[in-house]
Amino acid sequence: MDDFIAARSQMALSLGFHIIFSCIGMVMPFFMAVSHYKWLKTNDEVYKNLTKAWSKGVAIFFATGAVSGTMLSFELGLLWPKFMDHAGPIFGMPFSLEGTAFFIEAIALGFFLYGWNKLNKWFHWFTGMVVGVSGLASGILVVAANAWMNSPAGFDFVNGQYLNIDPIQAMFNKAWFSQALHMCLAAFTATGFAVAGVHALMILRNRNAAFHLKAFKIAAIFACIGALLQPLSGDISAKDVAKRQPAKLAAMEALYKTEKPAPLLIGGIVNEKDKTVKGAIKIPGALSFLAHGDFKAEVKGLDQIPENEHPPVAITHYAFQIMVGIGTLLLLVALIYFFILFKKKPLTEKRWLLKLFVFAIPLGYLALEAGWVVTEVGRQPWIIYGIMRTKDAVTPMPGIAYSFYIFSAIYVSLSIIVTFLLYRQIKMVPVLYNKPATNN
Amino acid sequence: MEYVVITFLCMAILLYFLLGGADFGAGIIELFTSTKNRSRTRKTMYQAIGPVWEANHMWLIIAIVILFVGFPHIYTTMSVYLHIPLAIMLIGIIARGTAFVFRHYDAVKDDMQWLYNRIFRYSSFVTALFLGIIAGSLISGHIDIQATDFYTAYISGWLNWFSIAVGFFTVALCGFLAAIYLIGETNEYHDKRRFIKKAEFMNIAAVVFGAMVFIAAQRDKIPLIDWVFKSNVGLSAIVLASLSLVLLWYLLIKGKTKVLRILAGFQVTMILLAISYAHFPNFIRLKSGNAISLLETAGPEKTIYSLGLALLLGSVLILPFLGYLFYKFQKKEE
Ligand code: HDD
Ligand code: HEM
Ligand code: HEM
């Protein structure tokens, strides 16, 4: 394996791994806080058990998220030293604030996990909230750093020199808002559907239905609200990309030729050599609308961009299709769920609905990973858009391929162990919390 | 502001050595505990470091972030020329962090525990060893940024007698810190005796490896003796460390725990001070005889300014809570 490809793969793998855990760490505290709040209000033991059961899951994820995050902060240097040499002082601001946020999060988590029966109960609840809020804040901050790579700001680039550096301006670059909003919603959607689905499965298997039903309801409501808002925020993102990174937008839609009005392609096989797309469904004018809010607008194609600045089209296009496809699907699930809630039908009788949620377990995360592939691969060949090429940033050390193999092996084994642990946690629910159901 | 940032950097590194070190040490102690006492050691350890271990590791992250934001040149030089030991240390951090949590949160306690324990112990050892090796390499003057062959550029910078001696010295110090910390965390007489024994053992190991560091420095022509004995600060730090050693043994025998902790922390701080003061603000010594200095390679002014502000703000927010966390979970429920 080529060292450059190995470095990119290792970065992608590490981030793709970290993002799963960090999203759970960002979102689960809010679920816990709701359940915890209900316990404090209603004194229903089931909610207390639920909070505790979830908090154990979160502790497992938090640790894995924290170590994989530590990895990342080293990997930025280990793999991309020339990038960090220049970028560090410019886009470092969000990272240093993020440090504060993480720190608060870690401390609050310590209080929360070990504070049962030791702290004032509302203070204890509050520490749980702090975990969630600071987790979310750190997510927004890192994404602002990533947004800077897409939309560099806060410095003047003169003859290869980075002058007049202003880290605050760099943090509030043009892309930060649309990306951070979309990312936060994605975290709620993905985690919500995954958690709701697991509990739906348990209800279907008739294990501790009272416990799992309460869990399901909390997670599902977060998931469905997220899924409802996601396409709206995705539309904001798309318009943003059209303005700041036309090459990425063209790659997302495999638009090889500039068109006016431009059609939206659904599916299709991309042939990068002939620059053609076969078998796609075309919706006339829709891309013009998506990108510029006007069905007749012109959309820049790859023909207007120098060949050596083209991102890989096929991957970007497929990933975008996956994200949008899943987004639409989850939107439908959410609508159905709200309809049923509105009708006040008991959920346990709607087994098909629960099955739908079980089916949706991996979907949110698939969309999330696909979305990041769009953003990152669509930025290629740049590591800092328009300023520095990725291949100029890679470490001079040879043999990165071995490092990639080792870290892949580690990530694979960690994933297996975490899955195994969660499986056991869930399996043990009846043993640990088997109180006769007090209501239902 | 530069000095604010540098102070935070030094503080983060120091705290990581002390707190994170005690954390690694816990695993190292477990490694050197006879099988029949292991589960008791583990239990005490879990109570002791469970609530705070996550916070301990934040110091490493803070240090790294300060480096890459404020001193990118140092960060990138380290990550290019010390790539291999850094990667090994990272693997150690991953392995021990996850094993520690997994063994506690696995809902079923069965044979898997055996695996988690193994991983936790060995990776604690490896992490501390490589942390020391990296620290040693930075000052050893073996890093060669003009190297043209793989071995000189990426291996000999850290694979040398001095770095390895510092590595083992670090392992012993971590074990020592952990043992001292654990003494105060148990109320049971036999456990206390055991941890005291461990502390004594680790202390002797530290002195032995400390001597080896000096020998290796002589062999590798590193002016360690000059740094320590020819500067007033270095000399007084070493004298204070030795004095506190005597006091420490006395208190150990008496079993006074609270003072012990402070003293042990003080001692390690003095050792770090003695080694690093003489070549401050140089952070990396290079083979060519030059050095990369904190002051000369600091990032642009505005960056340093906002970084310093962020750190000050952060510490106002964080320190009270952190203090409360330690306080709250130190008191034992009798
Ligand atoms: C649950 C996950 C999820 C779902 C359902 C969607 N997305 Fe998304 N999308 C993400 C998760 C995501 C992400 C992983 O969070 C990304 C990567 C970078 C970012 O800011 O968000 C992303 C990026 C991203 C980008 C690139 C932004 C950039 O490079 O700055 C666009 C244009 C869209 N999305 C558009 C959409 C549209 C039109 C959707 C319609 C349904 C949609 N997304 C659903
Ligand atoms: C703050 C957040 C992030 C930063 C600073 C960041 C930085 C980087 C860097 C330095 C690279 C290597 C250069 C390149 O190939 O472009 C990269 C590549 C990549 N990253 Fe990100 N990234 C971030 C977020 C993410 C997340 C959350 C994901 C996904 C889950 C992700 C997915 C990828 C992928 C797939 C690549 C490989 C691109 C390719 O091979 O073409 N990134 N990123
Ligand atoms: C280059 C990219 C990234 C770096 C260097 C990085 C760094 C880190 C570090 C050092 C930690 C450990 C903190 C701790 O000990 O608590 C961490 C955890 C975390 N990261 Fe990242 N991160 C990156 C990308 C992201 C992205 C894209 C997100 C989210 C959108 C994110 C969200 C989080 C969260 C929420 C945690 C807390 C862990 C948990 O609660 O499980 N990170 N990250």
PDB file of N, CA, C and O in Angstrom, chain B residues 31-89:
ATOM      1  N   LEU B  31       0.818  -5.486  38.209  1.00  0.00           N
ATOM      2  CA  LEU B  31       1.699  -6.413  37.519  1.00  0.00           C
ATOM      3  C   LEU B  31       2.657  -7.089  38.492  1.00  0.00           C
ATOM      4  O   LEU B  31       3.016  -8.243  38.350  1.00  0.00           O
ATOM      5  N   PHE B  32       3.081  -6.324  39.508  1.00  0.00           N
ATOM      6  CA  PHE B  32       4.053  -6.866  40.454  1.00  0.00           C
ATOM      7  C   PHE B  32       3.416  -7.325  41.763  1.00  0.00           C
ATOM      8  O   PHE B  32       4.063  -7.348  42.791  1.00  0.00           O
ATOM      9  N   THR B  33       2.139  -7.614  41.720  1.00  0.00           N
ATOM     10  CA  THR B  33       1.474  -8.096  42.931  1.00  0.00           C
ATOM     11  C   THR B  33       1.224  -9.586  42.775  1.00  0.00           C
ATOM     12  O   THR B  33       0.853 -10.033  41.688  1.00  0.00           O
ATOM     13  N   SER B  34       1.428 -10.328  43.855  1.00  0.00           N
ATOM     14  CA  SER B  34       1.237 -11.773  43.756  1.00  0.00           C
ATOM     15  C   SER B  34      -0.233 -12.050  43.457  1.00  0.00           C
ATOM     16  O   SER B  34      -1.125 -11.283  43.820  1.00  0.00           O
ATOM     17  N   THR B  35      -0.449 -13.146  42.775  1.00  0.00           N
ATOM     18  CA  THR B  35      -1.778 -13.433  42.258  1.00  0.00           C
ATOM     19  C   THR B  35      -2.844 -13.399  43.339  1.00  0.00           C
ATOM     20  O   THR B  35      -3.949 -12.934  43.101  1.00  0.00           O
ATOM     21  N   LYS B  36      -2.477 -13.871  44.545  1.00  0.00           N
ATOM     22  CA  LYS B  36      -3.563 -13.998  45.518  1.00  0.00           C
ATOM     23  C   LYS B  36      -4.046 -12.649  46.036  1.00  0.00           C
ATOM     24  O   LYS B  36      -5.158 -12.529  46.508  1.00  0.00           O
ATOM     25  N   ASN B  37      -3.223 -11.628  45.922  1.00  0.00           N
ATOM     26  CA  ASN B  37      -3.643 -10.320  46.403  1.00  0.00           C
ATOM     27  C   ASN B  37      -4.193  -9.407  45.316  1.00  0.00           C
ATOM     28  O   ASN B  37      -4.612  -8.300  45.585  1.00  0.00           O
ATOM     29  N   ARG B  38      -4.157  -9.917  44.102  1.00  0.00           N
ATOM     30  CA  ARG B  38      -4.477  -9.019  43.003  1.00  0.00           C
ATOM     31  C   ARG B  38      -5.887  -8.475  43.056  1.00  0.00           C
ATOM     32  O   ARG B  38      -6.118  -7.303  42.792  1.00  0.00           O
ATOM     33  N   SER B  39      -6.837  -9.325  43.405  1.00  0.00           N
ATOM     34  CA  SER B  39      -8.206  -8.837  43.319  1.00  0.00           C
ATOM     35  C   SER B  39      -8.450  -7.760  44.368  1.00  0.00           C
ATOM     36  O   SER B  39      -9.189  -6.815  44.125  1.00  0.00           O
ATOM     37  N   ARG B  40      -7.750  -7.869  45.527  1.00  0.00           N
ATOM     38  CA  ARG B  40      -7.898  -6.819  46.546  1.00  0.00           C
ATOM     39  C   ARG B  40      -7.269  -5.521  46.053  1.00  0.00           C
ATOM     40  O   ARG B  40      -7.851  -4.454  46.199  1.00  0.00           O
ATOM     41  N   THR B  41      -6.074  -5.640  45.474  1.00  0.00           N
ATOM     42  CA  THR B  41      -5.415  -4.450  44.946  1.00  0.00           C
ATOM     43  C   THR B  41      -6.308  -3.769  43.936  1.00  0.00           C
ATOM     44  O   THR B  41      -6.476  -2.561  43.923  1.00  0.00           O
ATOM     45  N   ARG B  42      -6.899  -4.604  43.085  1.00  0.00           N
ATOM     46  CA  ARG B  42      -7.730  -4.079  42.037  1.00  0.00           C
ATOM     47  C   ARG B  42      -8.903  -3.288  42.602  1.00  0.00           C
ATOM     48  O   ARG B  42      -9.260  -2.231  42.121  1.00  0.00           O
ATOM     49  N   LYS B  43      -9.470  -3.858  43.667  1.00  0.00           N
ATOM     50  CA  LYS B  43     -10.657  -3.230  44.237  1.00  0.00           C
ATOM     51  C   LYS B  43     -10.311  -1.845  44.796  1.00  0.00           C
ATOM     52  O   LYS B  43     -10.977  -0.855  44.494  1.00  0.00           O
ATOM     53  N   THR B  44      -9.266  -1.801  45.589  1.00  0.00           N
ATOM     54  CA  THR B  44      -8.848  -0.523  46.152  1.00  0.00           C
ATOM     55  C   THR B  44      -8.569   0.460  45.029  1.00  0.00           C
ATOM     56  O   THR B  44      -8.973   1.612  45.066  1.00  0.00           O
ATOM     57  N   MET B  45      -7.875  -0.055  44.019  1.00  0.00           N
ATOM     58  CA  MET B  45      -7.490   0.808  42.936  1.00  0.00           C
ATOM     59  C   MET B  45      -8.693   1.364  42.234  1.00  0.00           C
ATOM     60  O   MET B  45      -8.749   2.533  41.895  1.00  0.00           O
ATOM     61  N   TYR B  46      -9.693   0.527  42.041  1.00  0.00           N
ATOM     62  CA  TYR B  46     -10.850   1.013  41.324  1.00  0.00           C
ATOM     63  C   TYR B  46     -11.526   2.128  42.096  1.00  0.00           C
ATOM     64  O   TYR B  46     -11.876   3.160  41.543  1.00  0.00           O
ATOM     65  N   GLN B  47     -11.658   1.913  43.412  1.00  0.00           N
ATOM     66  CA  GLN B  47     -12.283   2.964  44.208  1.00  0.00           C
ATOM     67  C   GLN B  47     -11.461   4.238  44.141  1.00  0.00           C
ATOM     68  O   GLN B  47     -11.991   5.336  44.132  1.00  0.00           O
ATOM     69  N   ALA B  48     -10.148   4.065  44.131  1.00  0.00           N
ATOM     70  CA  ALA B  48      -9.287   5.237  44.193  1.00  0.00           C
ATOM     71  C   ALA B  48      -9.276   6.011  42.885  1.00  0.00           C
ATOM     72  O   ALA B  48      -9.463   7.221  42.871  1.00  0.00           O
ATOM     73  N   ILE B  49      -9.077   5.311  41.769  1.00  0.00           N
ATOM     74  CA  ILE B  49      -8.901   6.096  40.554  1.00  0.00           C
ATOM     75  C   ILE B  49     -10.134   6.132  39.678  1.00  0.00           C
ATOM     76  O   ILE B  49     -10.213   6.941  38.774  1.00  0.00           O
ATOM     77  N   GLY B  50     -11.134   5.306  39.975  1.00  0.00           N
ATOM     78  CA  GLY B  50     -12.337   5.286  39.156  1.00  0.00           C
ATOM     79  C   GLY B  50     -12.907   6.663  38.859  1.00  0.00           C
ATOM     80  O   GLY B  50     -13.019   7.059  37.698  1.00  0.00           O
ATOM     81  N   PRO B  51     -13.235   7.433  39.884  1.00  0.00           N
ATOM     82  CA  PRO B  51     -13.907   8.701  39.631  1.00  0.00           C
ATOM     83  C   PRO B  51     -13.025   9.743  38.951  1.00  0.00           C
ATOM     84  O   PRO B  51     -13.549  10.659  38.348  1.00  0.00           O
ATOM     85  N   VAL B  52     -11.734   9.635  39.068  1.00  0.00           N
ATOM     86  CA  VAL B  52     -10.901  10.718  38.568  1.00  0.00           C
ATOM     87  C   VAL B  52     -10.052  10.364  37.354  1.00  0.00           C
ATOM     88  O   VAL B  52      -9.421  11.235  36.779  1.00  0.00           O
ATOM     89  N   TRP B  53     -10.087   9.092  36.947  1.00  0.00           N
ATOM     90  CA  TRP B  53      -9.082   8.719  35.945  1.00  0.00           C
ATOM     91  C   TRP B  53      -9.324   9.415  34.623  1.00  0.00           C
ATOM     92  O   TRP B  53      -8.392   9.782  33.915  1.00  0.00           O
ATOM     93  N   GLU B  54     -10.581   9.655  34.306  1.00  0.00           N
ATOM     94  CA  GLU B  54     -10.885  10.333  33.050  1.00  0.00           C
ATOM     95  C   GLU B  54     -10.279  11.738  33.058  1.00  0.00           C
ATOM     96  O   GLU B  54      -9.673  12.187  32.094  1.00  0.00           O
ATOM     97  N   ALA B  55     -10.455  12.406  34.210  1.00  0.00           N
ATOM     98  CA  ALA B  55      -9.934  13.762  34.322  1.00  0.00           C
ATOM     99  C   ALA B  55      -8.408  13.761  34.237  1.00  0.00           C
ATOM    100  O   ALA B  55      -7.808  14.645  33.631  1.00  0.00           O
ATOM    101  N   ASN B  56      -7.763  12.754  34.803  1.00  0.00           N
ATOM    102  CA  ASN B  56      -6.308  12.701  34.754  1.00  0.00           C
ATOM    103  C   ASN B  56      -5.776  12.747  33.334  1.00  0.00           C
ATOM    104  O   ASN B  56      -4.765  13.373  33.052  1.00  0.00           O
ATOM    105  N   HIS B  57      -6.488  12.055  32.458  1.00  0.00           N
ATOM    106  CA  HIS B  57      -5.959  11.950  31.110  1.00  0.00           C
ATOM    107  C   HIS B  57      -6.142  13.201  30.298  1.00  0.00           C
ATOM    108  O   HIS B  57      -5.539  13.380  29.246  1.00  0.00           O
ATOM    109  N   MET B  58      -7.008  14.077  30.817  1.00  0.00           N
ATOM    110  CA  MET B  58      -7.189  15.334  30.112  1.00  0.00           C
ATOM    111  C   MET B  58      -5.897  16.132  30.050  1.00  0.00           C
ATOM    112  O   MET B  58      -5.677  16.889  29.112  1.00  0.00           O
ATOM    113  N   TRP B  59      -5.034  15.954  31.031  1.00  0.00           N
ATOM    114  CA  TRP B  59      -3.811  16.767  31.046  1.00  0.00           C
ATOM    115  C   TRP B  59      -2.948  16.502  29.830  1.00  0.00           C
ATOM    116  O   TRP B  59      -2.327  17.401  29.281  1.00  0.00           O
ATOM    117  N   LEU B  60      -2.943  15.253  29.389  1.00  0.00           N
ATOM    118  CA  LEU B  60      -2.165  14.926  28.192  1.00  0.00           C
ATOM    119  C   LEU B  60      -2.732  15.675  26.994  1.00  0.00           C
ATOM    120  O   LEU B  60      -1.999  16.268  26.201  1.00  0.00           O
ATOM    121  N   ILE B  61      -4.053  15.669  26.916  1.00  0.00           N
ATOM    122  CA  ILE B  61      -4.692  16.321  25.777  1.00  0.00           C
ATOM    123  C   ILE B  61      -4.432  17.813  25.810  1.00  0.00           C
ATOM    124  O   ILE B  61      -4.133  18.422  24.780  1.00  0.00           O
ATOM    125  N   ILE B  62      -4.536  18.392  27.008  1.00  0.00           N
ATOM    126  CA  ILE B  62      -4.269  19.825  27.132  1.00  0.00           C
ATOM    127  C   ILE B  62      -2.843  20.111  26.643  1.00  0.00           C
ATOM    128  O   ILE B  62      -2.608  21.033  25.859  1.00  0.00           O
ATOM    129  N   ALA B  63      -1.900  19.309  27.096  1.00  0.00           N
ATOM    130  CA  ALA B  63      -0.509  19.539  26.706  1.00  0.00           C
ATOM    131  C   ALA B  63      -0.369  19.454  25.190  1.00  0.00           C
ATOM    132  O   ALA B  63       0.280  20.297  24.563  1.00  0.00           O
ATOM    133  N   ILE B  64      -0.975  18.452  24.600  1.00  0.00           N
ATOM    134  CA  ILE B  64      -0.849  18.286  23.151  1.00  0.00           C
ATOM    135  C   ILE B  64      -1.484  19.451  22.405  1.00  0.00           C
ATOM    136  O   ILE B  64      -0.923  19.979  21.454  1.00  0.00           O
ATOM    137  N   VAL B  65      -2.659  19.858  22.881  1.00  0.00           N
ATOM    138  CA  VAL B  65      -3.321  20.959  22.190  1.00  0.00           C
ATOM    139  C   VAL B  65      -2.490  22.232  22.307  1.00  0.00           C
ATOM    140  O   VAL B  65      -2.290  22.952  21.328  1.00  0.00           O
ATOM    141  N   ILE B  66      -1.967  22.500  23.496  1.00  0.00           N
ATOM    142  CA  ILE B  66      -1.116  23.694  23.635  1.00  0.00           C
ATOM    143  C   ILE B  66       0.049  23.605  22.665  1.00  0.00           C
ATOM    144  O   ILE B  66       0.387  24.567  21.980  1.00  0.00           O
ATOM    145  N   LEU B  67       0.631  22.407  22.574  1.00  0.00           N
ATOM    146  CA  LEU B  67       1.772  22.262  21.665  1.00  0.00           C
ATOM    147  C   LEU B  67       1.380  22.538  20.225  1.00  0.00           C
ATOM    148  O   LEU B  67       2.050  23.286  19.525  1.00  0.00           O
ATOM    149  N   PHE B  68       0.280  21.922  19.777  1.00  0.00           N
ATOM    150  CA  PHE B  68       0.053  22.092  18.335  1.00  0.00           C
ATOM    151  C   PHE B  68      -0.523  23.452  17.969  1.00  0.00           C
ATOM    152  O   PHE B  68      -0.362  23.912  16.845  1.00  0.00           O
ATOM    153  N   VAL B  69      -1.183  24.084  18.928  1.00  0.00           N
ATOM    154  CA  VAL B  69      -1.674  25.426  18.624  1.00  0.00           C
ATOM    155  C   VAL B  69      -0.561  26.461  18.787  1.00  0.00           C
ATOM    156  O   VAL B  69      -0.334  27.302  17.919  1.00  0.00           O
ATOM    157  N   GLY B  70       0.139  26.375  19.909  1.00  0.00           N
ATOM    158  CA  GLY B  70       1.082  27.424  20.243  1.00  0.00           C
ATOM    159  C   GLY B  70       2.491  27.179  19.728  1.00  0.00           C
ATOM    160  O   GLY B  70       3.232  28.116  19.450  1.00  0.00           O
ATOM    161  N   PHE B  71       2.869  25.919  19.648  1.00  0.00           N
ATOM    162  CA  PHE B  71       4.252  25.601  19.289  1.00  0.00           C
ATOM    163  C   PHE B  71       4.262  24.528  18.207  1.00  0.00           C
ATOM    164  O   PHE B  71       4.798  23.428  18.392  1.00  0.00           O
ATOM    165  N   PRO B  72       3.645  24.814  17.067  1.00  0.00           N
ATOM    166  CA  PRO B  72       3.445  23.778  16.055  1.00  0.00           C
ATOM    167  C   PRO B  72       4.744  23.140  15.605  1.00  0.00           C
ATOM    168  O   PRO B  72       4.790  21.957  15.284  1.00  0.00           O
ATOM    169  N   HIS B  73       5.829  23.920  15.629  1.00  0.00           N
ATOM    170  CA  HIS B  73       7.073  23.382  15.122  1.00  0.00           C
ATOM    171  C   HIS B  73       7.582  22.257  16.030  1.00  0.00           C
ATOM    172  O   HIS B  73       8.110  21.246  15.558  1.00  0.00           O
ATOM    173  N   ILE B  74       7.400  22.443  17.324  1.00  0.00           N
ATOM    174  CA  ILE B  74       7.803  21.399  18.260  1.00  0.00           C
ATOM    175  C   ILE B  74       6.918  20.170  18.099  1.00  0.00           C
ATOM    176  O   ILE B  74       7.403  19.039  18.012  1.00  0.00           O
ATOM    177  N   TYR B  75       5.628  20.422  18.004  1.00  0.00           N
ATOM    178  CA  TYR B  75       4.682  19.314  17.848  1.00  0.00           C
ATOM    179  C   TYR B  75       5.004  18.494  16.605  1.00  0.00           C
ATOM    180  O   TYR B  75       5.055  17.261  16.655  1.00  0.00           O
ATOM    181  N   THR B  76       5.263  19.183  15.486  1.00  0.00           N
ATOM    182  CA  THR B  76       5.489  18.416  14.267  1.00  0.00           C
ATOM    183  C   THR B  76       6.857  17.733  14.286  1.00  0.00           C
ATOM    184  O   THR B  76       6.977  16.609  13.813  1.00  0.00           O
ATOM    185  N   THR B  77       7.867  18.376  14.861  1.00  0.00           N
ATOM    186  CA  THR B  77       9.166  17.700  14.929  1.00  0.00           C
ATOM    187  C   THR B  77       9.055  16.422  15.753  1.00  0.00           C
ATOM    188  O   THR B  77       9.554  15.367  15.368  1.00  0.00           O
ATOM    189  N   MET B  78       8.367  16.536  16.898  1.00  0.00           N
ATOM    190  CA  MET B  78       8.165  15.338  17.708  1.00  0.00           C
ATOM    191  C   MET B  78       7.432  14.273  16.919  1.00  0.00           C
ATOM    192  O   MET B  78       7.797  13.107  16.919  1.00  0.00           O
ATOM    193  N   SER B  79       6.357  14.688  16.240  1.00  0.00           N
ATOM    194  CA  SER B  79       5.553  13.628  15.641  1.00  0.00           C
ATOM    195  C   SER B  79       6.210  13.029  14.411  1.00  0.00           C
ATOM    196  O   SER B  79       5.912  11.900  14.073  1.00  0.00           O
ATOM    197  N   VAL B  80       7.128  13.737  13.789  1.00  0.00           N
ATOM    198  CA  VAL B  80       7.834  13.099  12.682  1.00  0.00           C
ATOM    199  C   VAL B  80       8.943  12.181  13.210  1.00  0.00           C
ATOM    200  O   VAL B  80       8.997  10.998  12.880  1.00  0.00           O
ATOM    201  N   TYR B  81       9.804  12.723  14.084  1.00  0.00           N
ATOM    202  CA  TYR B  81      10.999  11.939  14.447  1.00  0.00           C
ATOM    203  C   TYR B  81      10.769  10.967  15.592  1.00  0.00           C
ATOM    204  O   TYR B  81      11.550  10.047  15.793  1.00  0.00           O
ATOM    205  N   LEU B  82       9.706  11.176  16.350  1.00  0.00           N
ATOM    206  CA  LEU B  82       9.392  10.205  17.396  1.00  0.00           C
ATOM    207  C   LEU B  82       8.098   9.475  17.060  1.00  0.00           C
ATOM    208  O   LEU B  82       7.359   9.044  17.941  1.00  0.00           O
ATOM    209  N   HIS B  83       7.835   9.349  15.781  1.00  0.00           N
ATOM    210  CA  HIS B  83       6.588   8.727  15.354  1.00  0.00           C
ATOM    211  C   HIS B  83       6.379   7.351  16.001  1.00  0.00           C
ATOM    212  O   HIS B  83       5.320   7.057  16.536  1.00  0.00           O
ATOM    213  N   ILE B  84       7.428   6.547  15.963  1.00  0.00           N
ATOM    214  CA  ILE B  84       7.260   5.163  16.411  1.00  0.00           C
ATOM    215  C   ILE B  84       6.962   5.070  17.910  1.00  0.00           C
ATOM    216  O   ILE B  84       5.960   4.469  18.299  1.00  0.00           O
ATOM    217  N   PRO B  85       7.783   5.693  18.783  1.00  0.00           N
ATOM    218  CA  PRO B  85       7.422   5.599  20.207  1.00  0.00           C
ATOM    219  C   PRO B  85       6.080   6.258  20.528  1.00  0.00           C
ATOM    220  O   PRO B  85       5.340   5.760  21.380  1.00  0.00           O
ATOM    221  N   LEU B  86       5.759   7.335  19.848  1.00  0.00           N
ATOM    222  CA  LEU B  86       4.456   7.947  20.095  1.00  0.00           C
ATOM    223  C   LEU B  86       3.332   6.986  19.735  1.00  0.00           C
ATOM    224  O   LEU B  86       2.368   6.844  20.482  1.00  0.00           O
ATOM    225  N   ALA B  87       3.492   6.328  18.596  1.00  0.00           N
ATOM    226  CA  ALA B  87       2.452   5.385  18.187  1.00  0.00           C
ATOM    227  C   ALA B  87       2.334   4.249  19.199  1.00  0.00           C
ATOM    228  O   ALA B  87       1.231   3.831  19.555  1.00  0.00           O
ATOM    229  N   ILE B  88       3.470   3.771  19.696  1.00  0.00           N
ATOM    230  CA  ILE B  88       3.401   2.681  20.672  1.00  0.00           C
ATOM    231  C   ILE B  88       2.735   3.161  21.954  1.00  0.00           C
ATOM    232  O   ILE B  88       1.891   2.475  22.544  1.00  0.00           O
ATOM    233  N   MET B  89       3.089   4.375  22.384  1.00  0.00           N
ATOM    234  CA  MET B  89       2.456   4.902  23.586  1.00  0.00           C
ATOM    235  C   MET B  89       0.949   5.025  23.381  1.00  0.00           C
ATOM    236  O   MET B  89       0.153   4.706  24.269  1.00  0.00           O
TER     237      MET B  89
END
